[in-house]
Coordinates of C-alpha atoms and ligand atoms in Angstrom, one line a residue:
M192 CA -4.1 17.5 42.8
E193 CA -5.2 14.7 45.0
N194 CA -3.4 11.5 44.3
M195 CA -6.0 9.2 42.5
D196 CA -4.4 5.9 43.7
E197 CA -4.5 7.0 47.3
A198 CA -8.1 8.3 47.0
V199 CA -9.3 5.0 45.7
L200 CA -7.4 2.9 48.2
K201 CA -8.5 5.2 51.1
E202 CA -12.1 5.0 50.0
L203 CA -11.9 1.2 49.9
A204 CA -10.2 1.1 53.3
E205 CA -13.0 3.2 54.8
K206 CA -16.1 1.9 52.9
G207 CA -15.0 -1.5 51.5
E208 CA -16.1 -0.6 48.0
I209 CA -16.8 2.1 45.5
A210 CA -20.2 1.3 43.9
N211 CA -19.9 3.8 41.1
S212 CA -16.5 4.9 39.8
L213 CA -18.1 7.7 37.8
E214 CA -19.7 9.4 40.7
F215 CA -16.5 8.9 42.7
M216 CA -14.5 10.5 39.9
K217 CA -16.9 13.4 39.6
A218 CA -16.9 13.9 43.4
H219 CA -13.1 14.2 43.4
K220 CA -13.0 16.2 40.1
F221 CA -10.6 13.7 38.6
E222 CA -9.7 13.9 34.8
P223 CA -11.6 10.9 33.3
K224 CA -8.9 9.5 31.0
T225 CA -6.2 9.7 33.8
F226 CA -8.6 8.2 36.3
D227 CA -9.4 5.3 33.9
G228 CA -5.7 4.7 33.5
I229 CA -5.1 4.6 37.3
L230 CA -8.0 2.1 37.7
K231 CA -6.5 -0.2 35.0
S232 CA -3.0 0.0 36.7
L233 CA -4.5 -0.9 40.1
L234 CA -6.3 -3.8 38.4
V235 CA -3.1 -5.1 36.8
D236 CA -1.4 -5.0 40.2
N237 CA -4.4 -6.8 41.8
Y238 CA -5.1 -4.0 44.2
V239 CA -8.7 -3.8 43.0
V240 CA -11.3 -5.9 41.2
L241 CA -13.5 -4.0 38.7
T242 CA -17.0 -4.9 37.8
N243 CA -18.3 -3.4 34.5
H244 CA -21.6 -1.6 34.6
D245 CA -23.3 0.8 32.2
L246 CA -26.1 3.2 32.6
E247 CA -28.1 5.4 30.3
E248 CA -28.4 9.1 30.6
I249 CA -30.7 11.5 28.8
D250 CA -28.9 14.2 26.9
L251 CA -30.6 17.3 25.6
T252 CA -29.9 17.8 21.8
E253 CA -29.4 21.2 20.3
E254 CA -33.1 21.1 19.3
G255 CA -34.1 20.1 22.8
A256 CA -32.2 23.0 24.3
K257 CA -33.7 25.4 21.8
A258 CA -37.2 24.1 22.7
I259 CA -36.6 24.8 26.4
A260 CA -35.3 28.3 25.5
S261 CA -38.1 29.4 23.2
G262 CA -40.8 26.7 23.3
S263 CA -41.6 23.6 21.3
P264 CA -42.4 24.2 17.6
E265 CA -46.1 23.5 18.1
F266 CA -46.4 25.8 21.1
R267 CA -44.6 28.6 19.2
L268 CA -46.9 28.1 16.2
V269 CA -50.1 28.3 18.3
S270 CA -48.7 31.3 20.1
M271 CA -48.8 33.2 16.8
F272 CA -52.6 33.1 16.8
K273 CA -55.3 34.6 19.0
P274 CA -58.0 31.9 19.9
G275 CA -60.3 31.5 16.8
E276 CA -57.8 33.3 14.5
E277 CA -57.0 31.8 11.1
K278 CA -53.8 32.2 9.0
T279 CA -53.0 31.0 5.5
R280 CA -50.3 28.4 5.2
A281 CA -48.5 30.9 2.9
D282 CA -48.3 33.4 5.7
L283 CA -47.1 30.8 8.2
A284 CA -44.4 29.7 5.7
K285 CA -43.0 33.3 6.1
L286 CA -42.8 32.9 9.9
M287 CA -41.4 29.3 10.2
A288 CA -39.0 27.1 8.4
K289 CA -40.8 24.5 6.2
D290 CA -39.7 21.4 8.1
E291 CA -40.3 23.0 11.5
L292 CA -43.7 24.3 10.4
Q293 CA -44.7 20.8 9.2
I294 CA -43.8 19.3 12.6
A295 CA -45.5 22.2 14.4
V296 CA -48.8 21.8 12.5
N297 CA -48.8 17.9 13.0
K298 CA -48.2 18.2 16.7
A299 CA -50.7 21.1 17.2
M300 CA -53.3 19.0 15.4
Q301 CA -52.5 16.0 17.6
N302 CA -53.0 18.3 20.7
K303 CA -56.3 19.5 19.1
W304 CA -54.9 23.1 19.4
I305 CA -55.6 23.9 15.7
S306 CA -57.8 22.8 12.8
S307 CA -56.2 23.0 9.3
S308 CA -57.1 22.8 5.7
K309 CA -55.0 22.7 2.5
T310 CA -54.6 26.5 2.5
A311 CA -55.1 27.7 6.1
V312 CA -54.7 26.9 9.8
K313 CA -57.1 28.0 12.6
R314 CA -56.5 28.1 16.3
V315 CA -59.3 26.3 18.1
A316 CA -57.9 25.9 21.6
E317 CA -58.3 28.7 24.2
D318 CA -55.5 27.8 26.6
V319 CA -52.4 25.8 25.6
K320 CA -49.6 24.4 27.8
D321 CA -46.2 23.5 26.4
E322 CA -45.9 20.0 27.9
V323 CA -42.9 19.1 25.7
V324 CA -40.9 21.9 27.4
Q325 CA -42.2 20.8 30.8
R326 CA -41.0 17.2 30.1
L327 CA -37.6 18.3 28.7
T328 CA -37.1 20.5 31.7
A329 CA -37.9 17.6 34.0
M330 CA -35.4 15.3 32.1
K331 CA -32.7 18.0 32.2
A332 CA -33.2 18.0 36.0
D333 CA -33.1 14.2 36.3
N334 CA -31.4 12.6 33.3
D335 CA -32.1 9.0 34.4
P336 CA -34.4 7.6 31.7
K337 CA -35.9 5.2 34.3
K338 CA -37.4 8.1 36.1
H339 CA -39.5 9.1 33.1
E340 CA -42.3 7.4 31.2
A341 CA -40.7 5.2 28.5
K342 CA -43.3 6.3 25.9
L343 CA -42.4 10.0 26.5
V344 CA -38.7 9.3 26.3
Q345 CA -39.1 7.4 23.0
E346 CA -41.3 10.2 21.6
L347 CA -38.8 13.0 22.4
K348 CA -35.9 10.8 21.2
K349 CA -37.7 10.2 17.9
R350 CA -38.2 14.0 17.6
K351 CA -34.4 14.3 18.2
L352 CA -35.1 16.6 21.1
I353 CA -33.1 14.2 23.4
A354 CA -30.5 11.5 22.9
I355 CA -29.8 8.5 25.1
K356 CA -26.1 8.2 26.0
K357 CA -24.6 5.0 27.3
I358 CA -22.2 5.6 30.2
K359 CA -19.8 2.9 31.3
F360 CA -18.6 2.8 34.9
Y361 CA -17.1 0.3 37.3
G362 CA -17.9 -1.1 40.7
I363 CA -14.6 -1.3 42.7
V364 CA -13.8 -3.7 45.5
K365 CA -10.5 -4.7 47.1
G366 CA -8.3 -7.1 45.1
A367 CA -6.0 -10.0 46.2
S368 CA -3.0 -7.7 46.6
Y369 CA -5.0 -4.8 48.1
Q370 CA -3.1 -2.5 50.6
P371 CA -4.2 0.9 51.9
K372 CA -1.1 2.4 50.4
R373 CA 0.3 1.6 47.0
V374 CA 3.7 -0.1 47.4
P375 CA 5.8 1.0 44.4
E376 CA 6.7 -2.1 42.4
V377 CA 10.2 -2.3 41.0
A378 CA 10.5 -3.5 37.4
D379 CA 14.3 -4.0 37.3
L380 CA 16.8 -5.6 39.8
T381 CA 19.9 -3.4 39.6
A382 CA 23.5 -4.0 40.6
E383 CA 23.1 -1.2 43.1
M384 CA 20.2 -2.9 44.8
L385 CA 22.2 -6.1 45.0
S386 CA 25.3 -4.4 46.4
K387 CA 23.3 -2.3 48.9
G388 CA 20.9 -5.1 49.7
T389 CA 18.0 -2.7 49.0
W390 CA 16.4 -5.4 47.0
E391 CA 15.1 -7.0 50.2
G392 CA 11.5 -6.0 51.1
V393 CA 11.0 -4.5 47.6
K394 CA 8.0 -5.7 45.6
F395 CA 9.1 -6.7 42.1
K396 CA 6.7 -6.3 39.2
K397 CA 5.6 -9.7 38.0
F398 CA 7.5 -10.6 34.9
N399 CA 4.9 -10.9 32.1
V400 CA 6.3 -13.7 30.0
A401 CA 3.3 -13.3 27.6
A402 CA 4.1 -9.7 26.9
K403 CA 4.9 -9.1 23.3
G404 CA 8.3 -7.7 22.5
K405 CA 8.4 -4.0 21.4
E406 CA 7.9 -3.9 17.7
I407 CA 11.1 -2.6 16.3
S408 CA 10.5 -0.7 13.2
T409 CA 13.2 -1.9 10.9
G410 CA 13.8 -1.5 7.2
N411 CA 12.4 -4.2 5.0
Y412 CA 13.7 -5.7 1.8
H413 CA 11.3 -5.0 -1.0
P414 CA 9.7 -8.3 -2.2
L415 CA 10.7 -7.4 -5.8
Y416 CA 14.3 -7.1 -4.8
Q417 CA 14.1 -10.4 -2.8
M418 CA 13.1 -12.0 -6.1
K419 CA 15.9 -10.2 -7.9
D420 CA 18.4 -11.7 -5.3
E421 CA 16.9 -15.2 -5.8
F422 CA 17.3 -14.8 -9.6
R423 CA 20.8 -13.5 -9.1
S424 CA 21.7 -16.5 -6.9
I425 CA 20.5 -19.0 -9.6
L426 CA 22.5 -17.3 -12.3
L427 CA 25.6 -17.1 -10.1
E428 CA 25.2 -20.8 -9.2
L429 CA 25.1 -21.5 -13.0
G430 CA 28.4 -19.8 -13.4
F431 CA 27.2 -16.5 -14.8
E432 CA 29.0 -13.1 -14.0
E433 CA 26.9 -10.0 -13.4
M434 CA 27.3 -7.3 -16.1
P435 CA 27.6 -3.6 -15.1
T436 CA 24.1 -2.1 -15.8
S437 CA 23.9 0.9 -13.6
Y438 CA 23.2 3.5 -16.4
Y439 CA 19.7 4.0 -17.4
V440 CA 20.5 6.3 -20.3
D441 CA 22.2 4.9 -23.4
S442 CA 22.7 6.0 -27.0
S443 CA 20.4 4.6 -29.7
F444 CA 23.6 3.2 -31.1
W445 CA 24.0 0.7 -28.2
D446 CA 20.2 0.3 -27.6
F447 CA 19.4 -0.4 -31.2
D448 CA 22.1 -0.1 -33.9
A449 CA 24.7 -2.3 -32.3
L450 CA 21.9 -4.8 -31.9
Y451 CA 21.3 -4.8 -35.7
T452 CA 18.0 -3.1 -35.2
A453 CA 17.2 -1.0 -38.3
Q454 CA 16.8 2.8 -37.9
Q455 CA 13.3 2.5 -39.3
H456 CA 12.3 -0.2 -36.7
P457 CA 9.0 0.8 -35.0
A458 CA 10.6 0.1 -31.6
R459 CA 12.7 3.3 -32.3
D460 CA 9.6 5.5 -32.5
M461 CA 8.7 8.1 -29.9
Q462 CA 5.6 5.9 -29.2
D463 CA 7.8 3.2 -27.9
T464 CA 11.0 4.8 -26.6
F465 CA 11.8 7.7 -24.3
F466 CA 14.3 10.0 -26.1
L467 CA 16.3 12.5 -24.0
T468 CA 16.2 16.2 -24.9
E469 CA 19.2 17.1 -22.7
P470 CA 21.7 15.7 -23.5
A471 CA 20.0 14.8 -26.7
N472 CA 23.0 13.2 -28.3
C473 CA 25.9 10.9 -27.3
N474 CA 29.3 11.8 -28.8
R475 CA 31.3 8.9 -27.4
I476 CA 30.6 6.1 -29.8
P477 CA 33.8 4.3 -30.9
K478 CA 34.5 5.4 -34.6
E479 CA 35.7 2.1 -35.9
L480 CA 32.7 0.3 -34.3
C481 CA 30.4 2.8 -35.9
E482 CA 31.9 2.0 -39.3
N483 CA 31.3 -1.8 -38.7
V484 CA 27.7 -1.2 -37.6
K485 CA 27.1 1.1 -40.6
R486 CA 28.4 -1.6 -42.9
A487 CA 26.3 -4.3 -41.2
H488 CA 23.1 -2.2 -41.6
E489 CA 23.8 -1.0 -45.2
G490 CA 24.7 -4.5 -46.3
G491 CA 27.4 -6.4 -48.1
S492 CA 29.4 -7.3 -44.9
Y493 CA 29.6 -10.3 -42.6
G494 CA 28.0 -12.5 -45.2
S495 CA 24.8 -10.5 -45.1
I496 CA 22.9 -8.3 -47.5
G497 CA 22.0 -6.1 -44.6
Y498 CA 18.9 -3.8 -44.5
R499 CA 20.2 -1.9 -47.5
Y500 CA 19.4 1.7 -46.4
D501 CA 21.5 4.8 -45.7
W502 CA 22.5 4.4 -42.0
K503 CA 22.6 7.8 -40.3
M504 CA 25.0 8.6 -37.5
D505 CA 22.6 11.4 -36.3
E506 CA 20.0 8.7 -35.6
A507 CA 22.5 6.5 -33.7
K508 CA 23.7 9.4 -31.5
K509 CA 20.2 10.1 -30.0
N510 CA 20.2 9.3 -26.3
V511 CA 17.3 7.1 -25.0
M512 CA 16.2 5.6 -21.7
R513 CA 17.4 2.1 -22.5
T514 CA 14.5 -0.1 -23.6
H515 CA 16.2 -3.4 -22.5
T516 CA 19.5 -4.5 -20.9
T517 CA 20.7 -6.2 -24.1
P518 CA 22.8 -3.1 -24.9
C519 CA 24.7 -4.0 -21.7
S520 CA 25.3 -7.4 -23.3
A521 CA 26.4 -5.8 -26.5
R522 CA 28.9 -3.6 -24.6
M523 CA 30.3 -6.7 -22.8
L524 CA 30.7 -8.6 -26.1
Y525 CA 32.5 -5.5 -27.6
E526 CA 34.8 -5.6 -24.6
L527 CA 35.3 -9.3 -25.1
A528 CA 36.1 -8.8 -28.8
Q529 CA 38.6 -6.0 -27.8
T530 CA 40.3 -8.3 -25.3
T531 CA 40.4 -11.2 -27.8
A532 CA 42.0 -8.9 -30.4
K533 CA 44.6 -7.7 -27.9
T534 CA 45.5 -11.1 -26.4
G535 CA 44.8 -13.2 -29.5
V536 CA 42.9 -15.5 -27.1
F537 CA 39.2 -15.9 -26.9
T538 CA 37.8 -16.9 -23.5
P539 CA 34.2 -18.2 -23.4
K540 CA 32.0 -16.1 -21.1
K541 CA 28.7 -16.3 -19.3
Y542 CA 27.1 -13.0 -18.3
F543 CA 23.8 -11.9 -16.8
S544 CA 22.0 -8.6 -16.0
I545 CA 19.0 -7.7 -13.9
D546 CA 18.0 -4.1 -14.0
R547 CA 15.4 -1.5 -14.9
V548 CA 14.4 -0.8 -18.5
F549 CA 12.0 1.8 -19.9
R550 CA 9.4 1.6 -22.6
N551 CA 7.2 4.5 -23.7
E552 CA 4.1 2.3 -24.0
A553 CA 0.6 2.5 -22.7
T554 CA 0.4 1.6 -19.0
D555 CA -2.3 -0.7 -17.7
V556 CA -3.1 -2.7 -14.6
T557 CA -0.1 -5.0 -15.2
H558 CA 2.3 -2.7 -17.0
L559 CA 4.1 0.5 -16.0
F560 CA 6.4 2.3 -18.4
E561 CA 9.4 0.5 -16.8
F562 CA 10.2 -3.0 -15.7
H563 CA 13.2 -5.0 -14.6
Q564 CA 14.7 -7.2 -17.4
V565 CA 16.6 -10.3 -16.5
E566 CA 19.0 -11.5 -19.3
G567 CA 21.4 -14.3 -19.5
M568 CA 24.1 -14.7 -22.2
I569 CA 26.7 -17.3 -23.1
A570 CA 29.6 -16.6 -25.6
D571 CA 31.5 -19.7 -26.9
Y572 CA 32.5 -21.7 -29.9
N573 CA 29.9 -23.9 -31.6
L574 CA 26.9 -23.0 -29.5
S575 CA 23.6 -24.1 -30.9
L576 CA 19.8 -24.0 -30.2
K577 CA 20.1 -27.1 -28.1
N578 CA 22.5 -25.3 -25.7
L579 CA 20.2 -22.4 -25.6
M580 CA 17.2 -24.6 -24.8
G581 CA 19.2 -26.5 -22.3
I582 CA 20.4 -23.5 -20.3
I583 CA 16.9 -22.0 -20.4
A584 CA 15.4 -25.3 -19.1
E585 CA 17.9 -25.4 -16.3
F586 CA 17.3 -21.8 -15.3
F587 CA 13.5 -22.2 -15.2
K588 CA 13.7 -25.6 -13.5
R589 CA 15.4 -23.8 -10.6
L590 CA 12.5 -21.4 -10.6
G591 CA 10.1 -24.3 -10.2
I592 CA 9.0 -24.5 -13.9
S593 CA 10.1 -27.8 -15.4
D594 CA 7.9 -28.4 -18.4
I595 CA 8.8 -25.6 -20.8
K596 CA 8.0 -25.2 -24.5
F597 CA 9.5 -23.1 -27.2
K598 CA 7.8 -21.3 -30.1
P599 CA 9.6 -19.6 -33.0
A600 CA 9.6 -15.8 -32.7
Y601 CA 11.3 -12.8 -34.2
N602 CA 13.9 -10.4 -32.7
P603 CA 16.0 -8.0 -34.9
Y604 CA 19.1 -9.1 -33.1
T605 CA 18.7 -12.9 -32.8
E606 CA 18.1 -15.6 -35.4
P607 CA 16.6 -18.0 -34.7
S608 CA 14.5 -16.5 -31.9
M609 CA 12.1 -18.4 -29.5
E610 CA 9.4 -17.4 -27.1
I611 CA 9.5 -19.5 -24.0
F612 CA 6.3 -20.9 -22.3
G613 CA 5.9 -22.9 -19.1
Y614 CA 3.2 -24.3 -16.9
N615 CA 2.8 -22.1 -13.9
Q616 CA 1.8 -24.0 -10.7
E617 CA 0.3 -20.8 -9.1
L618 CA -1.8 -19.9 -12.1
K619 CA -2.5 -23.5 -13.0
R620 CA -1.9 -22.8 -16.7
I621 CA 0.8 -22.3 -19.4
V622 CA 2.1 -18.8 -19.5
E623 CA 4.7 -16.9 -21.6
I624 CA 7.8 -16.8 -19.4
G625 CA 10.4 -15.2 -21.6
N626 CA 12.1 -14.8 -25.0
S627 CA 15.4 -16.0 -26.4
G628 CA 17.7 -16.4 -29.4
I629 CA 21.1 -16.6 -31.0
F630 CA 22.7 -13.2 -31.7
R631 CA 23.0 -12.6 -35.4
P632 CA 26.5 -12.6 -37.1
E633 CA 25.7 -9.0 -38.3
M634 CA 25.7 -8.0 -34.7
L635 CA 28.6 -10.1 -33.3
Q636 CA 31.0 -9.6 -36.2
A637 CA 30.3 -5.9 -36.3
L638 CA 31.3 -5.9 -32.6
G639 CA 34.6 -7.6 -33.6
L640 CA 34.1 -11.1 -32.2
P641 CA 35.8 -13.9 -34.1
E642 CA 33.6 -15.5 -36.8
K643 CA 33.4 -18.9 -35.1
V644 CA 32.1 -17.4 -31.8
S645 CA 28.4 -17.7 -31.2
V646 CA 26.4 -16.1 -28.5
I647 CA 23.1 -17.5 -27.1
A648 CA 20.8 -15.4 -24.8
W649 CA 17.4 -15.3 -23.2
G650 CA 15.4 -12.7 -21.2
L651 CA 12.4 -12.4 -18.9
S652 CA 11.1 -9.8 -16.5
L653 CA 11.1 -9.6 -12.7
E654 CA 7.7 -8.0 -12.3
R655 CA 5.7 -10.7 -14.0
P656 CA 6.9 -13.6 -11.8
A657 CA 6.7 -11.3 -8.8
M658 CA 3.0 -10.4 -9.5
I659 CA 2.2 -14.1 -9.9
H660 CA 4.1 -15.2 -6.8
Y661 CA 2.7 -12.5 -4.5
K662 CA -0.7 -12.8 -6.1
V663 CA -0.8 -9.1 -7.0
G664 CA -3.3 -8.1 -9.7
N665 CA -2.3 -4.5 -10.1
I666 CA 1.4 -3.8 -10.5
R667 CA 0.9 -0.6 -8.5
D668 CA 0.3 -2.8 -5.5
L669 CA 3.8 -4.2 -6.0
I670 CA 5.9 -1.2 -6.9
G671 CA 5.5 2.5 -6.7
H672 CA 4.5 5.1 -4.1
Q673 CA 1.0 3.6 -3.5
V674 CA 2.4 0.3 -2.1
P675 CA 1.4 0.1 1.6
L676 CA 4.5 -0.3 3.8
K677 CA 2.6 -3.3 5.4
F678 CA 3.2 -5.1 2.1
M679 CA 6.9 -4.7 2.6
K680 CA 6.8 -5.8 6.2
T681 CA 4.4 -8.7 6.1
N682 CA 5.3 -10.6 2.9
P683 CA 6.9 -13.9 3.6
V684 CA 10.5 -14.0 2.4
F685 CA 10.6 -15.1 -1.2
C686 CA 12.2 -18.4 -1.4
L687 CA 12.4 -20.7 -4.4
P688 CA 10.5 -24.0 -4.6
Ligands
FB9_976 O1 8.9 -12.5 -17.9 C1 8.0 -12.9 -18.5 N1 7.1 -13.8 -18.1 C2 7.2 -14.6 -16.9 C3 8.5 -14.9 -16.4 C4 8.6 -15.7 -15.3 C5 7.4 -16.2 -14.7 O2 7.5 -17.0 -13.6 C6 8.8 -17.4 -13.1 C7 9.2 -18.6 -13.3 C8 8.7 -18.3 -11.9 C9 6.2 -15.9 -15.2 C10 6.1 -15.1 -16.3 N2 7.8 -12.4 -19.8 C11 8.7 -11.5 -20.4 C12 6.7 -12.8 -20.7 C13 5.5 -11.9 -20.6 O3 5.2 -11.5 -19.2 C14 5.5 -10.7 -21.5 O4 4.1 -10.3 -21.6 C15 6.2 -9.5 -20.9 N3 7.5 -9.5 -21.2 C16 8.3 -8.3 -21.0 C17 8.6 -7.4 -22.2 O5 7.4 -6.9 -22.5 C18 7.5 -5.7 -23.3 C19 8.4 -10.2 -20.2 C20 9.5 -9.1 -20.5 C21 10.6 -9.5 -21.4 C22 10.4 -10.0 -22.6 C23 11.5 -10.4 -23.4 C24 12.8 -10.3 -22.9 C25 12.9 -9.8 -21.6 C26 11.8 -9.4 -20.9 C27 13.9 -10.7 -23.7 C28 14.8 -11.0 -24.3 C29 15.9 -11.5 -25.0 C30 15.7 -12.2 -26.2 C31 16.8 -12.6 -26.8 C32 18.1 -12.3 -26.4 C33 18.2 -11.6 -25.3 C34 17.2 -11.1 -24.6

C-alpha cells in the first residue's frame, strides 16, 4: 500500500498544492478515514496547511434508481394504455400501489399525457418521452448539481428521486515545517540517546503543555458515604464511640421487645416490617433478659404498670430486617449493664451508629424501603431533657443548622420524646431533621442498668440531608443501580459548612 504521507508530500513537491484532497484520495485509492488521519497528523506537525472546502453531489435514491431501471411512475402508467384508451381507477389500483398511482396520475396530467375523471383515466397523448429518466441518467453521469437546471434538481429532490449530499474536502499546500520526506519526530528523550549521542539531529515532538492529562478512571467515594463520613467525624469529635452495626437481621426481641414496643404495635405488622422466613426464628435470646422484658411488658415491674398483656416468646423470636439501629443501642446498653454488674462500677458512655435499616413501607420519589439511620446515645447519671436538647443543638450546629426547635412526640421506647426541626439554608424553610427522647425505665431496667442511670438519644437519616445537599429530587438519583456513574465522579466532595 502506497505510503499516504509520502504521496502527499511528493505531490506537493511536484505541484506545490493538492487542490482537492478527495480527488487525490480517490486517485490513489486511499481508505478515507486513514487518509483523513494522515492529513490531520501532517497538519499538527506543520508539514501542511489545510483549507476547508465543501461541495455538493447528486445522489440517486432507491426510488431514483428504480425509475432509471423501469421508468418513472407517470411513464409506466401511460405505457399501460394505447393512445385514446380509457381505464377505470379501480382497474389501475390493481396495477399500481396507491401512493405511486397518485403521483403517476398527477405527473401524467401535468405532462398532458392523460385526462382523468373521478372514476376513470384516459390516455390522450400519442407519443410520450420519459424526461424524468433522461434527467436522472444525466445526473448519474455528472453528479455536480451546478451542471443541471436548479429547478429540475429541486423538483427531483422533492420527489425523493435524488438527494443532495454535502462532501467536505481540503485544499492542501505546504506548511511552515514542510519537507519532501517526513522526518520522524521523537516524543521521548531516552538515556540511550543521551549516552550514544543519537539525540543530536533528531527532531523532537513539540511538548504540548496544553494537552490534558489522560483521564485515569479511578474509583469514587459515593456522595452518600462521604456524608456518612462527615457525620461520623462530628460524632467522633463529640466523643462518641461507634457501635457495631454490621448485621441487618435481628430478632423482634431486640428490634421491638427490648425497646419496650408492645407486641401489638402496628410497626410490628407485615405492612411495616420485613419478616424472615428462613431462618424465621432466633434462638439465642438471653433467658434472664427475656424474663425481665416479659415482666416489663406484662406490667408490675420497674415502677410501671406495663402494657398488661400476655407477652409471647414466639412473637419475640421472629427474625426481621432491622427497622432501625436502636436495637444496636439496646445491645450496647445490655452489655454496659452486664459490665456494670460484673465490675460493680458504672462508666458513662456515648455511642453512635450510622447504618442501613429496612422498612416494609410504600416507596415513593423520596423513600425506598431502606435508608441509613444515624443515632447518638449518651448513658450517664442525672441526664435530663436539657442535656438531650444541648447535644442535639451541638450536633446540628456542626451540620450548619443552628436555630433548631423541638416538638413533643411519641416513641414506644422514649418518654419524653421530641421531634426536631431546623431552618434549612438550602431549602430556605424549616424542615423536620430528626427525632429524640429519653429511654424509658421499663427498657433500661429490663436491660439491667442501675436505676439512677438515664440514657438520652436522638436519630435522623442520611438520605434526607444528602438529597437536600445534592439537590436530588428522586432518591433513585442518589442511590441504587440507576444512578449514573457521572454522579459519583463529578459531585464536589461533601464538606461541612
Ligand atoms: O433525617 C431527617 N431529616 C433531616 C435530617 C437532616 C437534614 O439536614 C442536615 C442537617 C444538614 C435534613 C433533614 N428526618 C428523620 C426527618 C424526616 O426526613 C422524616 O420524614 C424521615 N425520617 C426517617 C424515618 O422515617 C421513617 C428521618 C428518619 C428517622 C427518623 C427518626 C429517627 C431516625 C431516622 C429516630 C430516632 C430516635 C429517637 C429516639 C431515640 C433514638 C432514636
